[in-house]
PDB file of C-alpha atoms and ligand atoms in Angstrom:
ATOM      1  CA  MET Z   1     115.833 112.811  96.424  1.00  0.00           C
ATOM      2  CA  THR Z   2     112.564 111.456  94.640  1.00  0.00           C
ATOM      3  CA  VAL Z   3     109.910 113.388  93.493  1.00  0.00           C
ATOM      4  CA  PHE Z   4     107.190 111.301  93.895  1.00  0.00           C
ATOM      5  CA  SER Z   5     105.975 109.873  90.473  1.00  0.00           C
ATOM      6  CA  PHE Z   6     106.112 106.246  89.145  1.00  0.00           C
ATOM      7  CA  PRO Z   7     107.793 105.136  86.071  1.00  0.00           C
ATOM      8  CA  TRP Z   8     104.927 103.522  84.366  1.00  0.00           C
ATOM      9  CA  ARG Z   9     106.326 103.363  80.973  1.00  0.00           C
ATOM     10  CA  LEU Z  10     109.390 101.566  81.675  1.00  0.00           C
ATOM     11  CA  LEU Z  11     107.421  98.877  83.725  1.00  0.00           C
ATOM     12  CA  LEU Z  12     105.041  98.804  80.734  1.00  0.00           C
ATOM     13  CA  ARG Z  13     108.078  98.437  77.958  1.00  0.00           C
ATOM     14  CA  THR Z  14     109.689  95.694  80.227  1.00  0.00           C
ATOM     15  CA  PHE Z  15     107.441  93.505  81.417  1.00  0.00           C
ATOM     16  CA  LEU Z  16     104.605  93.439  79.364  1.00  0.00           C
ATOM     17  CA  PRO Z  17     103.807  91.723  76.111  1.00  0.00           C
ATOM     18  CA  PRO Z  18     101.927  94.005  74.014  1.00  0.00           C
ATOM     19  CA  LEU Z  19      98.125  92.845  74.362  1.00  0.00           C
ATOM     20  CA  HIS Z  20      98.586  92.557  78.152  1.00  0.00           C
ATOM     21  CA  ARG Z  21     100.235  96.219  77.601  1.00  0.00           C
ATOM     22  CA  PHE Z  22      97.103  97.472  75.739  1.00  0.00           C
ATOM     23  CA  VAL Z  23      94.913  96.213  78.752  1.00  0.00           C
ATOM     24  CA  PHE Z  24      96.915  97.156  81.628  1.00  0.00           C
ATOM     25  CA  ALA Z  25      97.451 100.604  79.741  1.00  0.00           C
ATOM     26  CA  LEU Z  26      93.478 100.698  79.492  1.00  0.00           C
ATOM     27  CA  ALA Z  27      93.187 100.215  83.295  1.00  0.00           C
ATOM     28  CA  ALA Z  28      95.635 102.195  84.350  1.00  0.00           C
ATOM     29  CA  THR Z  29      94.469 105.132  82.414  1.00  0.00           C
ATOM     30  CA  THR Z  30      90.918 104.290  84.096  1.00  0.00           C
ATOM     31  CA  LEU Z  31      92.616 104.276  87.394  1.00  0.00           C
ATOM     32  CA  LEU Z  32      94.443 107.782  86.599  1.00  0.00           C
ATOM     33  CA  PHE Z  33      90.866 109.304  85.829  1.00  0.00           C
ATOM     34  CA  GLY Z  34      89.785 108.143  89.302  1.00  0.00           C
ATOM     35  CA  ALA Z  35      92.924 109.290  90.943  1.00  0.00           C
ATOM     36  CA  SER Z  36      92.327 112.932  89.241  1.00  0.00           C
ATOM     37  CA  ALA Z  37      88.670 113.032  90.376  1.00  0.00           C
ATOM     38  CA  HIS Z  38      89.787 112.295  93.971  1.00  0.00           C
ATOM     39  CA  ALA Z  39      92.664 114.837  93.766  1.00  0.00           C
ATOM     40  CA  ASP Z  40      89.756 117.634  93.425  1.00  0.00           C
ATOM     41  CA  SER Z  41      89.359 116.924  97.452  1.00  0.00           C
ATOM     42  CA  GLY Z  42      92.752 119.226  98.106  1.00  0.00           C
ATOM     43  CA  TYR Z  43      92.207 117.739 101.869  1.00  0.00           C
ATOM     44  CA  THR Z  44      96.201 117.409 101.884  1.00  0.00           C
ATOM     45  CA  LYS Z  45      96.954 120.604  99.405  1.00  0.00           C
ATOM     46  CA  THR Z  46      99.475 122.415 101.364  1.00  0.00           C
ATOM     47  CA  ARG Z  47     101.093 125.915 100.453  1.00  0.00           C
ATOM     48  CA  TYR Z  48     104.295 124.575 100.813  1.00  0.00           C
ATOM     49  CA  PRO Z  49     106.125 121.701  99.352  1.00  0.00           C
ATOM     50  CA  ILE Z  50     106.206 118.892 101.372  1.00  0.00           C
ATOM     51  CA  VAL Z  51     109.684 116.715 101.964  1.00  0.00           C
ATOM     52  CA  LEU Z  52     110.110 113.201 103.743  1.00  0.00           C
ATOM     53  CA  VAL Z  53     112.824 112.802 105.754  1.00  0.00           C
ATOM     54  CA  HIS Z  54     113.979 109.187 106.746  1.00  0.00           C
ATOM     55  CA  GLY Z  55     115.626 107.938 109.736  1.00  0.00           C
ATOM     56  CA  LEU Z  56     118.894 105.632 110.224  1.00  0.00           C
ATOM     57  CA  PHE Z  57     119.540 103.226 107.698  1.00  0.00           C
ATOM     58  CA  GLY Z  58     116.761 104.873 105.743  1.00  0.00           C
ATOM     59  CA  PHE Z  59     116.363 105.379 101.919  1.00  0.00           C
ATOM     60  CA  ASP Z  60     113.984 107.199  99.801  1.00  0.00           C
ATOM     61  CA  SER Z  61     112.727 104.179  98.085  1.00  0.00           C
ATOM     62  CA  PHE Z  62     114.327 100.623  98.020  1.00  0.00           C
ATOM     63  CA  LEU Z  63     114.040  98.463  95.280  1.00  0.00           C
ATOM     64  CA  GLY Z  64     110.540 100.567  94.382  1.00  0.00           C
ATOM     65  CA  VAL Z  65     109.318  99.949  97.860  1.00  0.00           C
ATOM     66  CA  ASP Z  66     108.925 103.529  99.862  1.00  0.00           C
ATOM     67  CA  TYR Z  67     110.935 103.952 103.102  1.00  0.00           C
ATOM     68  CA  PHE Z  68     107.585 106.134 104.192  1.00  0.00           C
ATOM     69  CA  TYR Z  69     105.230 103.034 103.092  1.00  0.00           C
ATOM     70  CA  GLY Z  70     102.510 104.140 100.594  1.00  0.00           C
ATOM     71  CA  ILE Z  71     102.735 107.852 102.549  1.00  0.00           C
ATOM     72  CA  PRO Z  72     103.758 109.834  99.269  1.00  0.00           C
ATOM     73  CA  SER Z  73     101.003 108.871  97.325  1.00  0.00           C
ATOM     74  CA  ALA Z  74      98.687 109.337 100.144  1.00  0.00           C
ATOM     75  CA  LEU Z  75      99.547 112.772 100.316  1.00  0.00           C
ATOM     76  CA  SER Z  76      99.729 113.631  96.642  1.00  0.00           C
ATOM     77  CA  GLN Z  77      96.433 112.011  95.466  1.00  0.00           C
ATOM     78  CA  ASP Z  78      94.831 115.061  97.438  1.00  0.00           C
ATOM     79  CA  GLY Z  79      97.096 117.716  95.999  1.00  0.00           C
ATOM     80  CA  ALA Z  80     100.432 117.995  98.081  1.00  0.00           C
ATOM     81  CA  ARG Z  81     103.420 118.031  96.477  1.00  0.00           C
ATOM     82  CA  VAL Z  82     105.326 115.260  97.843  1.00  0.00           C
ATOM     83  CA  PHE Z  83     109.744 114.930  97.470  1.00  0.00           C
ATOM     84  CA  VAL Z  84     111.331 112.193  99.453  1.00  0.00           C
ATOM     85  CA  ALA Z  85     115.129 113.308 100.660  1.00  0.00           C
ATOM     86  CA  GLN Z  86     117.605 110.606 100.493  1.00  0.00           C
ATOM     87  CA  VAL Z  87     120.148 111.739 102.902  1.00  0.00           C
ATOM     88  CA  SER Z  88     123.170 109.318 104.569  1.00  0.00           C
ATOM     89  CA  ALA Z  89     121.366 106.300 105.830  1.00  0.00           C
ATOM     90  CA  ALA Z  90     124.078 106.451 108.633  1.00  0.00           C
ATOM     91  CA  ASN Z  91     125.962 109.792 109.650  1.00  0.00           C
ATOM     92  CA  SER Z  92     125.856 112.503 112.046  1.00  0.00           C
ATOM     93  CA  THR Z  93     122.800 114.345 112.607  1.00  0.00           C
ATOM     94  CA  GLU Z  94     124.980 117.689 110.764  1.00  0.00           C
ATOM     95  CA  VAL Z  95     126.271 115.955 107.962  1.00  0.00           C
ATOM     96  CA  ARG Z  96     122.829 114.668 107.270  1.00  0.00           C
ATOM     97  CA  GLY Z  97     121.385 117.847 108.075  1.00  0.00           C
ATOM     98  CA  GLU Z  98     123.580 119.906 105.694  1.00  0.00           C
ATOM     99  CA  GLN Z  99     122.561 117.186 102.902  1.00  0.00           C
ATOM    100  CA  LEU Z 100     119.115 117.736 103.217  1.00  0.00           C
ATOM    101  CA  LEU Z 101     119.582 121.808 103.304  1.00  0.00           C
ATOM    102  CA  ALA Z 102     120.972 121.277  99.998  1.00  0.00           C
ATOM    103  CA  GLN Z 103     117.681 119.329  98.447  1.00  0.00           C
ATOM    104  CA  VAL Z 104     115.690 121.764 100.249  1.00  0.00           C
ATOM    105  CA  LYS Z 105     117.033 124.677  98.277  1.00  0.00           C
ATOM    106  CA  ASN Z 106     117.114 122.473  94.993  1.00  0.00           C
ATOM    107  CA  ILE Z 107     113.173 121.727  96.301  1.00  0.00           C
ATOM    108  CA  MET Z 108     112.536 125.327  96.158  1.00  0.00           C
ATOM    109  CA  ALA Z 109     114.411 126.243  92.886  1.00  0.00           C
ATOM    110  CA  ILE Z 110     112.516 123.157  91.163  1.00  0.00           C
ATOM    111  CA  THR Z 111     108.980 124.069  92.435  1.00  0.00           C
ATOM    112  CA  GLY Z 112     109.320 128.046  93.032  1.00  0.00           C
ATOM    113  CA  ALA Z 113     108.243 127.648  96.501  1.00  0.00           C
ATOM    114  CA  SER Z 114     109.696 130.009  99.067  1.00  0.00           C
ATOM    115  CA  LYS Z 115     109.411 127.351 101.820  1.00  0.00           C
ATOM    116  CA  VAL Z 116     108.870 123.647 102.665  1.00  0.00           C
ATOM    117  CA  ASN Z 117     107.311 121.756 105.350  1.00  0.00           C
ATOM    118  CA  LEU Z 118     109.747 119.021 106.660  1.00  0.00           C
ATOM    119  CA  ILE Z 119     108.294 115.707 107.955  1.00  0.00           C
ATOM    120  CA  SER Z 120     110.548 112.951 109.056  1.00  0.00           C
ATOM    121  CA  HIS Z 121     111.196 109.869 110.863  1.00  0.00           C
ATOM    122  CA  SER Z 122     113.462 108.633 113.675  1.00  0.00           C
ATOM    123  CA  HIS Z 123     116.895 110.493 113.485  1.00  0.00           C
ATOM    124  CA  GLY Z 124     115.177 112.510 110.598  1.00  0.00           C
ATOM    125  CA  GLY Z 125     113.683 114.406 113.667  1.00  0.00           C
ATOM    126  CA  PRO Z 126     117.228 115.671 114.856  1.00  0.00           C
ATOM    127  CA  THR Z 127     118.523 116.219 111.053  1.00  0.00           C
ATOM    128  CA  ILE Z 128     115.313 118.480 110.045  1.00  0.00           C
ATOM    129  CA  ARG Z 129     115.266 120.244 113.435  1.00  0.00           C
ATOM    130  CA  TYR Z 130     118.695 121.069 112.313  1.00  0.00           C
ATOM    131  CA  VAL Z 131     117.749 122.664 109.075  1.00  0.00           C
ATOM    132  CA  ALA Z 132     115.072 124.697 110.824  1.00  0.00           C
ATOM    133  CA  GLY Z 133     117.712 125.947 113.111  1.00  0.00           C
ATOM    134  CA  VAL Z 134     120.243 127.242 110.586  1.00  0.00           C
ATOM    135  CA  ALA Z 135     117.664 127.968 107.825  1.00  0.00           C
ATOM    136  CA  PRO Z 136     114.249 128.646 109.422  1.00  0.00           C
ATOM    137  CA  GLN Z 137     113.402 131.420 106.510  1.00  0.00           C
ATOM    138  CA  LEU Z 138     113.266 128.296 104.258  1.00  0.00           C
ATOM    139  CA  VAL Z 139     111.132 126.293 106.729  1.00  0.00           C
ATOM    140  CA  ALA Z 140     107.880 126.487 107.098  1.00  0.00           C
ATOM    141  CA  SER Z 141     107.082 123.350 109.586  1.00  0.00           C
ATOM    142  CA  VAL Z 142     108.927 120.750 111.124  1.00  0.00           C
ATOM    143  CA  THR Z 143     106.945 117.170 112.260  1.00  0.00           C
ATOM    144  CA  SER Z 144     108.863 114.813 114.133  1.00  0.00           C
ATOM    145  CA  ILE Z 145     107.261 111.355 114.144  1.00  0.00           C
ATOM    146  CA  GLY Z 146     109.168 108.678 116.451  1.00  0.00           C
ATOM    147  CA  GLY Z 147     111.746 111.508 116.456  1.00  0.00           C
ATOM    148  CA  VAL Z 148     115.072 110.689 118.654  1.00  0.00           C
ATOM    149  CA  ASN Z 149     115.063 114.181 120.155  1.00  0.00           C
ATOM    150  CA  LYS Z 150     116.423 113.442 123.114  1.00  0.00           C
ATOM    151  CA  GLY Z 151     118.557 110.387 122.547  1.00  0.00           C
ATOM    152  CA  SER Z 152     117.867 106.836 122.334  1.00  0.00           C
ATOM    153  CA  ARG Z 153     118.530 104.141 124.886  1.00  0.00           C
ATOM    154  CA  VAL Z 154     119.756 101.675 122.405  1.00  0.00           C
ATOM    155  CA  ALA Z 155     121.678 103.581 121.276  1.00  0.00           C
ATOM    156  CA  ASP Z 156     123.557 104.332 124.442  1.00  0.00           C
ATOM    157  CA  ILE Z 157     123.837 100.723 124.834  1.00  0.00           C
ATOM    158  CA  LEU Z 158     125.413 100.004 121.336  1.00  0.00           C
ATOM    159  CA  ARG Z 159     128.070 102.991 121.941  1.00  0.00           C
ATOM    160  CA  GLY Z 160     128.887 101.474 125.551  1.00  0.00           C
ATOM    161  CA  ALA Z 161     129.358  98.185 123.711  1.00  0.00           C
ATOM    162  CA  VAL Z 162     131.637  99.706 121.113  1.00  0.00           C
ATOM    163  CA  PRO Z 163     133.755 102.404 122.791  1.00  0.00           C
ATOM    164  CA  ALA Z 164     135.559 104.924 120.695  1.00  0.00           C
ATOM    165  CA  GLY Z 165     138.825 103.702 119.557  1.00  0.00           C
ATOM    166  CA  THR Z 166     138.921 100.004 119.731  1.00  0.00           C
ATOM    167  CA  LEU Z 167     138.998  97.425 117.375  1.00  0.00           C
ATOM    168  CA  SER Z 168     135.707  96.195 118.142  1.00  0.00           C
ATOM    169  CA  GLU Z 169     134.413  99.839 117.058  1.00  0.00           C
ATOM    170  CA  THR Z 170     136.300  99.189 113.557  1.00  0.00           C
ATOM    171  CA  LEU Z 171     134.433  96.036 112.986  1.00  0.00           C
ATOM    172  CA  VAL Z 172     131.044  97.410 113.559  1.00  0.00           C
ATOM    173  CA  ASN Z 173     131.982 100.262 111.624  1.00  0.00           C
ATOM    174  CA  ASN Z 174     132.565  98.067 108.876  1.00  0.00           C
ATOM    175  CA  ALA Z 175     130.079  95.651 109.477  1.00  0.00           C
ATOM    176  CA  ALA Z 176     127.409  98.585 109.169  1.00  0.00           C
ATOM    177  CA  LYS Z 177     128.651  99.954 106.233  1.00  0.00           C
ATOM    178  CA  ALA Z 178     128.500  96.776 104.487  1.00  0.00           C
ATOM    179  CA  PHE Z 179     124.751  96.937 105.796  1.00  0.00           C
ATOM    180  CA  VAL Z 180     124.663 100.851 104.157  1.00  0.00           C
ATOM    181  CA  ALA Z 181     126.299  99.561 100.816  1.00  0.00           C
ATOM    182  CA  LEU Z 182     123.245  97.278 100.406  1.00  0.00           C
ATOM    183  CA  ILE Z 183     120.808  99.731 101.335  1.00  0.00           C
ATOM    184  CA  ASN Z 184     122.501 102.387  98.913  1.00  0.00           C
ATOM    185  CA  LEU Z 185     122.543  99.862  96.461  1.00  0.00           C
ATOM    186  CA  GLY Z 186     119.116  99.595  96.268  1.00  0.00           C
ATOM    187  CA  SER Z 187     118.284 102.963  96.542  1.00  0.00           C
ATOM    188  CA  GLY Z 188     120.745 104.704  94.444  1.00  0.00           C
ATOM    189  CA  GLY Z 189     122.598 106.529  97.169  1.00  0.00           C
ATOM    190  CA  THR Z 190     126.138 105.341  96.618  1.00  0.00           C
ATOM    191  CA  SER Z 191     127.537 108.611  96.506  1.00  0.00           C
ATOM    192  CA  LEU Z 192     126.445 109.725 100.017  1.00  0.00           C
ATOM    193  CA  PRO Z 193     128.917 109.454 102.701  1.00  0.00           C
ATOM    194  CA  GLN Z 194     128.298 107.012 105.378  1.00  0.00           C
ATOM    195  CA  MET Z 195     130.018 106.945 109.177  1.00  0.00           C
ATOM    196  CA  PRO Z 196     127.904 104.242 111.240  1.00  0.00           C
ATOM    197  CA  THR Z 197     129.568 105.323 114.628  1.00  0.00           C
ATOM    198  CA  ALA Z 198     128.950 109.295 113.921  1.00  0.00           C
ATOM    199  CA  ALA Z 199     125.207 108.297 113.695  1.00  0.00           C
ATOM    200  CA  LEU Z 200     125.565 106.441 116.916  1.00  0.00           C
ATOM    201  CA  ASN Z 201     126.916 109.276 118.776  1.00  0.00           C
ATOM    202  CA  SER Z 202     123.986 111.621 117.610  1.00  0.00           C
ATOM    203  CA  LEU Z 203     121.620 109.472 118.607  1.00  0.00           C
ATOM    204  CA  SER Z 204     122.807 108.701 122.049  1.00  0.00           C
ATOM    205  CA  THR Z 205     121.796 110.482 124.918  1.00  0.00           C
ATOM    206  CA  ALA Z 206     125.040 112.486 125.351  1.00  0.00           C
ATOM    207  CA  GLY Z 207     125.303 113.132 121.637  1.00  0.00           C
ATOM    208  CA  SER Z 208     121.672 114.509 121.878  1.00  0.00           C
ATOM    209  CA  LEU Z 209     122.223 116.871 124.936  1.00  0.00           C
ATOM    210  CA  ASP Z 210     124.850 118.426 122.895  1.00  0.00           C
ATOM    211  CA  PHE Z 211     123.024 118.963 119.824  1.00  0.00           C
ATOM    212  CA  ASN Z 212     120.014 120.108 122.130  1.00  0.00           C
ATOM    213  CA  ARG Z 213     122.212 122.971 123.305  1.00  0.00           C
ATOM    214  CA  ARG Z 214     122.963 124.101 120.082  1.00  0.00           C
ATOM    215  CA  PHE Z 215     119.314 123.460 118.690  1.00  0.00           C
ATOM    216  CA  PRO Z 216     116.978 124.135 121.644  1.00  0.00           C
ATOM    217  CA  GLN Z 217     113.772 125.266 119.351  1.00  0.00           C
ATOM    218  CA  ALA Z 218     110.874 123.621 120.290  1.00  0.00           C
ATOM    219  CA  LEU Z 219     111.870 121.038 122.811  1.00  0.00           C
ATOM    220  CA  PRO Z 220     110.127 120.563 125.829  1.00  0.00           C
ATOM    221  CA  THR Z 221     111.910 120.674 129.230  1.00  0.00           C
ATOM    222  CA  GLY Z 222     110.149 117.726 130.336  1.00  0.00           C
ATOM    223  CA  CYS Z 223     107.666 115.029 128.703  1.00  0.00           C
ATOM    224  CA  GLY Z 224     104.715 117.522 127.304  1.00  0.00           C
ATOM    225  CA  SER Z 225     104.717 119.641 124.452  1.00  0.00           C
ATOM    226  CA  GLY Z 226     107.051 122.245 123.549  1.00  0.00           C
ATOM    227  CA  ALA Z 227     106.705 125.478 121.708  1.00  0.00           C
ATOM    228  CA  GLU Z 228     104.669 125.872 118.904  1.00  0.00           C
ATOM    229  CA  LEU Z 229     106.257 128.402 116.960  1.00  0.00           C
ATOM    230  CA  VAL Z 230     109.638 129.187 116.890  1.00  0.00           C
ATOM    231  CA  ASN Z 231     111.686 131.799 114.706  1.00  0.00           C
ATOM    232  CA  GLY Z 232     108.508 131.102 112.379  1.00  0.00           C
ATOM    233  CA  VAL Z 233     108.668 127.739 112.198  1.00  0.00           C
ATOM    234  CA  ARG Z 234     105.934 125.792 113.419  1.00  0.00           C
ATOM    235  CA  TYR Z 235     106.595 122.572 115.449  1.00  0.00           C
ATOM    236  CA  PHE Z 236     104.860 119.176 115.843  1.00  0.00           C
ATOM    237  CA  SER Z 237     105.115 115.483 116.606  1.00  0.00           C
ATOM    238  CA  TRP Z 238     103.951 112.160 117.758  1.00  0.00           C
ATOM    239  CA  ALA Z 239     105.129 108.657 118.545  1.00  0.00           C
ATOM    240  CA  GLY Z 240     104.251 105.117 118.752  1.00  0.00           C
ATOM    241  CA  THR Z 241     104.070 103.331 122.070  1.00  0.00           C
ATOM    242  CA  GLN Z 242     103.167  99.894 121.674  1.00  0.00           C
ATOM    243  CA  LEU Z 243     105.324  97.149 120.517  1.00  0.00           C
ATOM    244  CA  VAL Z 244     103.697  94.172 119.392  1.00  0.00           C
ATOM    245  CA  THR Z 245     101.109  94.975 116.818  1.00  0.00           C
ATOM    246  CA  ASN Z 246     100.913  92.626 114.041  1.00  0.00           C
ATOM    247  CA  ILE Z 247     101.733  88.963 114.655  1.00  0.00           C
ATOM    248  CA  LEU Z 248     102.572  88.695 111.140  1.00  0.00           C
ATOM    249  CA  ASP Z 249     105.437  91.249 111.147  1.00  0.00           C
ATOM    250  CA  ILE Z 250     108.607  89.858 111.647  1.00  0.00           C
ATOM    251  CA  SER Z 251     110.219  92.898 113.290  1.00  0.00           C
ATOM    252  CA  ASP Z 252     107.698  93.216 116.019  1.00  0.00           C
ATOM    253  CA  GLY Z 253     109.832  90.320 117.610  1.00  0.00           C
ATOM    254  CA  ALA Z 254     113.287  92.535 117.541  1.00  0.00           C
ATOM    255  CA  LEU Z 255     111.329  95.902 118.545  1.00  0.00           C
ATOM    256  CA  GLY Z 256     109.606  94.222 121.627  1.00  0.00           C
ATOM    257  CA  ILE Z 257     113.332  92.759 122.735  1.00  0.00           C
ATOM    258  CA  MET Z 258     114.831  96.353 122.590  1.00  0.00           C
ATOM    259  CA  SER Z 259     111.933  97.858 124.069  1.00  0.00           C
ATOM    260  CA  LEU Z 260     112.869  96.032 127.532  1.00  0.00           C
ATOM    261  CA  VAL Z 261     115.876  98.753 127.958  1.00  0.00           C
ATOM    262  CA  PHE Z 262     113.675 101.837 128.182  1.00  0.00           C
ATOM    263  CA  GLY Z 263     111.900 101.198 131.464  1.00  0.00           C
ATOM    264  CA  GLU Z 264     109.353 103.802 130.408  1.00  0.00           C
ATOM    265  CA  ALA Z 265     106.928 103.964 127.480  1.00  0.00           C
ATOM    266  CA  ASN Z 266     108.437 103.504 123.717  1.00  0.00           C
ATOM    267  CA  ASP Z 267     108.138 102.104 120.249  1.00  0.00           C
ATOM    268  CA  GLY Z 268     111.119  99.764 120.462  1.00  0.00           C
ATOM    269  CA  LEU Z 269     113.810 102.685 119.697  1.00  0.00           C
ATOM    270  CA  VAL Z 270     112.737 105.639 120.976  1.00  0.00           C
ATOM    271  CA  SER Z 271     111.021 106.561 124.244  1.00  0.00           C
ATOM    272  CA  ALA Z 272     107.589 108.643 124.339  1.00  0.00           C
ATOM    273  CA  CYS Z 273     109.626 111.521 126.230  1.00  0.00           C
ATOM    274  CA  SER Z 274     112.659 111.577 123.678  1.00  0.00           C
ATOM    275  CA  SER Z 275     110.017 111.803 120.945  1.00  0.00           C
ATOM    276  CA  ARG Z 276     108.456 115.446 122.138  1.00  0.00           C
ATOM    277  CA  LEU Z 277     108.875 118.359 119.978  1.00  0.00           C
ATOM    278  CA  GLY Z 278     106.768 121.397 119.615  1.00  0.00           C
ATOM    279  CA  THR Z 279     102.772 120.264 119.730  1.00  0.00           C
ATOM    280  CA  HIS Z 280     102.729 116.730 120.689  1.00  0.00           C
ATOM    281  CA  LEU Z 281      99.730 115.367 118.403  1.00  0.00           C
ATOM    282  CA  GLY Z 282      99.501 112.188 120.420  1.00  0.00           C
ATOM    283  CA  ASP Z 283     100.826 108.449 121.194  1.00  0.00           C
ATOM    284  CA  TYR Z 284      99.553 106.004 118.980  1.00  0.00           C
ATOM    285  CA  ARG Z 285      99.576 101.935 118.927  1.00  0.00           C
ATOM    286  CA  GLN Z 286     102.650 101.707 116.918  1.00  0.00           C
ATOM    287  CA  ASN Z 287     105.858 100.452 116.918  1.00  0.00           C
ATOM    288  CA  HIS Z 288     109.161 102.447 115.403  1.00  0.00           C
ATOM    289  CA  LEU Z 289     108.339 100.767 112.380  1.00  0.00           C
ATOM    290  CA  ASP Z 290     104.447 101.038 112.302  1.00  0.00           C
ATOM    291  CA  GLU Z 291     105.271 104.710 112.451  1.00  0.00           C
ATOM    292  CA  VAL Z 292     106.307 104.730 108.765  1.00  0.00           C
ATOM    293  CA  ASN Z 293     103.658 101.993 107.708  1.00  0.00           C
ATOM    294  CA  GLN Z 294     106.289  99.082 107.968  1.00  0.00           C
ATOM    295  CA  VAL Z 295     106.725  96.343 107.316  1.00  0.00           C
ATOM    296  CA  VAL Z 296     104.776  97.090 104.011  1.00  0.00           C
ATOM    297  CA  GLY Z 297     101.913  98.079 105.978  1.00  0.00           C
ATOM    298  CA  LEU Z 298     101.569  95.356 108.609  1.00  0.00           C
ATOM    299  CA  ARG Z 299     100.559  97.376 111.804  1.00  0.00           C
ATOM    300  CA  ASP Z 300      97.656  97.363 113.967  1.00  0.00           C
ATOM    301  CA  TRP Z 301      94.843  97.203 112.088  1.00  0.00           C
ATOM    302  CA  PHE Z 302      92.452  97.897 114.777  1.00  0.00           C
ATOM    303  CA  SER Z 303      93.931 101.150 115.681  1.00  0.00           C
ATOM    304  CA  VAL Z 304      94.578 104.260 113.475  1.00  0.00           C
ATOM    305  CA  ASP Z 305      95.896 104.109 110.105  1.00  0.00           C
ATOM    306  CA  PRO Z 306      99.815 105.491 110.291  1.00  0.00           C
ATOM    307  CA  VAL Z 307      98.814 106.473 107.027  1.00  0.00           C
ATOM    308  CA  THR Z 308      95.845 108.737 108.189  1.00  0.00           C
ATOM    309  CA  LEU Z 309      97.987 110.444 110.431  1.00  0.00           C
ATOM    310  CA  TYR Z 310     100.290 111.962 107.728  1.00  0.00           C
ATOM    311  CA  ARG Z 311      97.076 113.024 105.962  1.00  0.00           C
ATOM    312  CA  GLN Z 312      95.362 114.594 108.998  1.00  0.00           C
ATOM    313  CA  GLN Z 313      98.931 116.543 109.558  1.00  0.00           C
ATOM    314  CA  ALA Z 314      99.008 117.987 105.681  1.00  0.00           C
ATOM    315  CA  ASN Z 315      95.777 118.997 106.388  1.00  0.00           C
ATOM    316  CA  ARG Z 316      96.365 120.584 109.603  1.00  0.00           C
ATOM    317  CA  LEU Z 317      99.277 122.407 107.944  1.00  0.00           C
ATOM    318  CA  LYS Z 318      97.039 123.378 104.935  1.00  0.00           C
ATOM    319  CA  LEU Z 319      94.484 124.927 107.242  1.00  0.00           C
ATOM    320  CA  LEU Z 320      97.087 126.914 109.048  1.00  0.00           C
ATOM    321  CA  GLY Z 321      98.198 128.702 105.385  1.00  0.00           C
ATOM    322  CA  LEU Z 322     101.601 126.251 105.222  1.00  0.00           C
TER     323      LEU Z 322
HETATM  324 CA1   CA M   1     104.893  96.699 112.271  1.00  0.00          CA
END
């Protein structure tokens, strides 16, 4: 779990010689004064802390780069208290949900807040729904972005390609674990248990149906909006429905190829209908990685800024008294 702050002193001490350090500190102080003045707007100043929750193969920050690229700072600079959770990069929704629940309780202890606002991407959708389902009294709102709420066709195909109990499943599991180990090395999440095939099961259509039977809160029956308020928790979602959005982003090609298996509007990994939860706020010209402003801010520069959507949502929550 990361409390959003930057280790300026360590950075200065390590990398800058004395004179440059002084000039840099002067510039940083000026910037900080500017930031303080900006913070007065209170646009994102929600009553309850915001907790950002990553998706499959996700992390809080990797070698200093946010999973939610530039988003924690954009929320905190106008008053929100922001925490970035780190749960298993690859594991079942229930395992990730229990990890998140423990972190939510820690955040409440640190801040004295009685609830949190949960905002998530991809597999983070079911993960935060789990917490809202088992502990609704701790959750003010759930916002699912590109959430795998009714499964992913990509997960179905991968699960079909690596049937349970086969040698190929063992090989794929080990390869995915090695990949996750790399993620953890850069993000400090090495103590978290990883089980890639359990993640795949959770993200498949069958696994999602099973989960949804136990956690049906705010899911629409079709492809519209679901209930906004369930057990005192407000539910929202938005999604991306565009594949290639920036020719400089190397991930666009892979997402574009994966999108071909859907046969319906999707973001490359999740169909627009699967992402629906609570009040659906809209579909945008974004692919699955654009939804978290990746890779490093490369998105459709002629469409709405993904960071703006997060700020607007924080403001929406603030106006609701959450
Ligand atoms: Ca992108």
